[in-house]
Amino acid sequence: MPAEIASNRRAFHNFQIVEKIEAGISLTGTEVKSIRAGLANLSNAFARIENQEAFLYDADIQPYERASHEQHDAKRPRKLLLHRAEITKLFEATAVKGQTLVALRLYWKDHRVKVEIGIGKGKTHAEIGRASCRERV
């Protein structure tokens, strides 16, 4: 059972998730230590395909306090580790109007950090409003 680090619950509220894909993420040592300390946030994180590579944007991993002289940027773009066929599939999915790649959750799997990317179809304001009305009842 993977241990969850951070999740993006707002993504399920704003998007209809069509498909989910697990990806590895390229991190520095201080980022891993920050994640272990619980300093990760995915609230506005999204992925984008550029030059046949996948990158994660706006994932907030705060700097590690006890690091030496070298620190990382909190919101730097991080490379996602995917197979070529998966990248092509995600690129084709985002070519459809109204679909985007949203980071859903960050978790540990076999001592490695993984990120779950969802192909999200944007909901209209009316659909979001109806969903929030249903939650209140």
Short mmCIF file of C-alpha atoms in Angstrom, two decimals:
data_model
loop_
_atom_site.label_atom_id
_atom_site.label_comp_id
_atom_site.label_asym_id
_atom_site.label_seq_id
_atom_site.Cartn_x
_atom_site.Cartn_y
_atom_site.Cartn_z
CA MET A 1 0.00 0.00 0.00
CA PRO A 2 1.62 3.27 -1.10
CA ALA A 3 1.94 5.96 1.57
CA GLU A 4 0.38 9.22 0.41
CA ILE A 5 2.47 12.37 0.75
CA ALA A 6 0.14 15.02 -0.68
CA SER A 7 -3.07 15.09 -2.69
CA ASN A 8 -4.91 17.59 -4.86
CA ARG A 9 -8.54 17.20 -3.82
CA ARG A 10 -9.53 20.35 -5.66
CA ALA A 11 -8.67 18.65 -8.96
CA PHE A 12 -11.54 16.19 -8.47
CA HIS A 13 -13.86 19.14 -7.81
CA ASN A 14 -12.82 21.20 -10.87
CA PHE A 15 -12.15 18.42 -13.37
CA GLN A 16 -13.75 15.18 -14.47
CA ILE A 17 -10.81 12.76 -14.37
CA VAL A 18 -10.91 10.60 -17.49
CA GLU A 19 -7.78 8.52 -16.88
CA LYS A 20 -4.96 8.24 -14.34
CA ILE A 21 -1.28 7.51 -15.01
CA GLU A 22 1.55 6.87 -12.55
CA ALA A 23 4.84 8.65 -13.23
CA GLY A 24 8.19 8.86 -11.55
CA ILE A 25 9.55 12.29 -10.73
CA SER A 26 13.12 13.58 -10.90
CA LEU A 27 14.04 15.17 -7.56
CA THR A 28 17.15 16.51 -5.85
CA GLY A 29 18.30 15.29 -2.44
CA THR A 30 16.98 18.29 -0.55
CA GLU A 31 13.58 17.88 -2.22
CA VAL A 32 13.34 14.30 -1.02
CA LYS A 33 14.23 15.38 2.52
CA SER A 34 11.59 18.11 2.37
CA ILE A 35 9.00 15.59 1.20
CA ARG A 36 9.92 13.29 4.09
CA ALA A 37 9.41 16.26 6.43
CA GLY A 38 5.93 16.82 4.96
CA LEU A 39 6.67 20.07 3.12
CA ALA A 40 5.00 19.20 -0.22
CA ASN A 41 1.86 20.72 -1.71
CA LEU A 42 0.09 19.89 -5.00
CA SER A 43 -2.80 22.36 -4.82
CA ASN A 44 -2.23 23.98 -8.26
CA ALA A 45 0.14 21.47 -9.84
CA PHE A 46 -0.23 20.47 -13.47
CA ALA A 47 1.82 18.68 -16.11
CA ARG A 48 2.76 19.72 -19.61
CA ILE A 49 4.43 17.94 -22.53
CA GLU A 50 7.30 19.94 -24.07
CA ASN A 51 9.83 18.69 -26.63
CA GLN A 52 8.69 15.09 -26.17
CA GLU A 53 9.30 15.29 -22.40
CA ALA A 54 6.84 15.63 -19.53
CA PHE A 55 7.26 18.25 -16.80
CA LEU A 56 5.40 18.96 -13.56
CA TYR A 57 4.73 22.64 -12.84
CA ASP A 58 3.65 24.48 -9.67
CA ALA A 59 4.27 21.54 -7.33
CA ASP A 60 5.34 23.33 -4.17
CA ILE A 61 8.14 21.55 -2.29
CA GLN A 62 9.47 23.93 0.36
CA PRO A 63 13.24 24.22 0.89
CA TYR A 64 14.77 21.93 3.48
CA GLU A 65 15.77 23.99 6.54
CA ARG A 66 18.80 21.99 7.57
CA ALA A 67 20.34 21.75 4.10
CA SER A 68 23.86 22.98 3.51
CA HIS A 69 24.69 25.77 1.08
CA GLU A 70 22.74 24.34 -1.86
CA GLN A 71 18.93 24.75 -1.90
CA HIS A 72 16.30 24.01 -4.51
CA ASP A 73 13.61 26.31 -5.94
CA ALA A 74 10.26 25.60 -4.29
CA LYS A 75 8.22 25.71 -7.53
CA ARG A 76 10.76 24.71 -10.17
CA PRO A 77 9.59 22.53 -13.10
CA ARG A 78 10.34 18.88 -12.37
CA LYS A 79 10.83 16.25 -15.05
CA LEU A 80 8.38 13.34 -15.05
CA LEU A 81 9.74 9.89 -15.83
CA LEU A 82 7.46 8.19 -18.35
CA HIS A 83 7.80 5.80 -21.26
CA ARG A 84 7.74 7.28 -24.77
CA ALA A 85 4.36 5.69 -25.53
CA GLU A 86 2.86 7.20 -22.37
CA ILE A 87 4.18 10.65 -23.27
CA THR A 88 2.68 10.36 -26.76
CA LYS A 89 -0.65 9.25 -25.29
CA LEU A 90 -0.69 12.22 -22.88
CA PHE A 91 0.26 14.64 -25.65
CA GLU A 92 -2.61 13.41 -27.83
CA ALA A 93 -5.01 13.67 -24.88
CA THR A 94 -4.08 17.30 -24.21
CA ALA A 95 -4.50 18.18 -27.89
CA VAL A 96 -8.26 17.74 -27.36
CA LYS A 97 -9.89 21.04 -26.40
CA GLY A 98 -10.87 21.23 -22.75
CA GLN A 99 -8.52 18.51 -21.50
CA THR A 100 -5.45 19.04 -19.35
CA LEU A 101 -2.98 17.09 -17.22
CA VAL A 102 -3.54 17.56 -13.49
CA ALA A 103 -1.35 16.27 -10.66
CA LEU A 104 -3.67 14.26 -8.40
CA ARG A 105 -1.42 12.92 -5.66
CA LEU A 106 2.17 12.41 -4.59
CA TYR A 107 3.07 9.16 -2.82
CA TRP A 108 5.82 6.72 -1.87
CA LYS A 109 6.10 3.43 -3.75
CA ASP A 110 9.02 1.10 -3.01
CA HIS A 111 11.15 3.93 -1.52
CA ARG A 112 10.56 6.14 -4.56
CA VAL A 113 8.37 9.20 -4.96
CA LYS A 114 5.65 8.80 -7.57
CA VAL A 115 3.09 11.27 -8.86
CA GLU A 116 -0.34 10.33 -10.18
CA ILE A 117 -1.28 12.38 -13.23
CA GLY A 118 -4.90 12.59 -14.33
CA ILE A 119 -6.25 13.54 -17.72
CA GLY A 120 -8.85 16.04 -16.63
CA LYS A 121 -11.76 17.37 -18.62
CA GLY A 122 -12.74 20.81 -17.34
CA LYS A 123 -16.17 21.19 -15.78
CA THR A 124 -18.35 24.20 -16.51
CA HIS A 125 -19.30 26.64 -13.76
CA ALA A 126 -22.81 25.19 -13.73
CA GLU A 127 -21.49 21.67 -13.18
CA ILE A 128 -19.22 22.84 -10.38
CA GLY A 129 -22.12 24.71 -8.77
CA ARG A 130 -24.37 21.65 -8.91
CA ALA A 131 -21.64 19.50 -7.38
CA SER A 132 -21.19 21.87 -4.47
CA CYS A 133 -24.97 22.00 -3.91
CA ARG A 134 -25.06 18.21 -3.73
CA GLU A 135 -22.26 18.21 -1.16
CA ARG A 136 -24.14 20.60 1.12
CA VAL A 137 -27.32 18.52 1.17
#
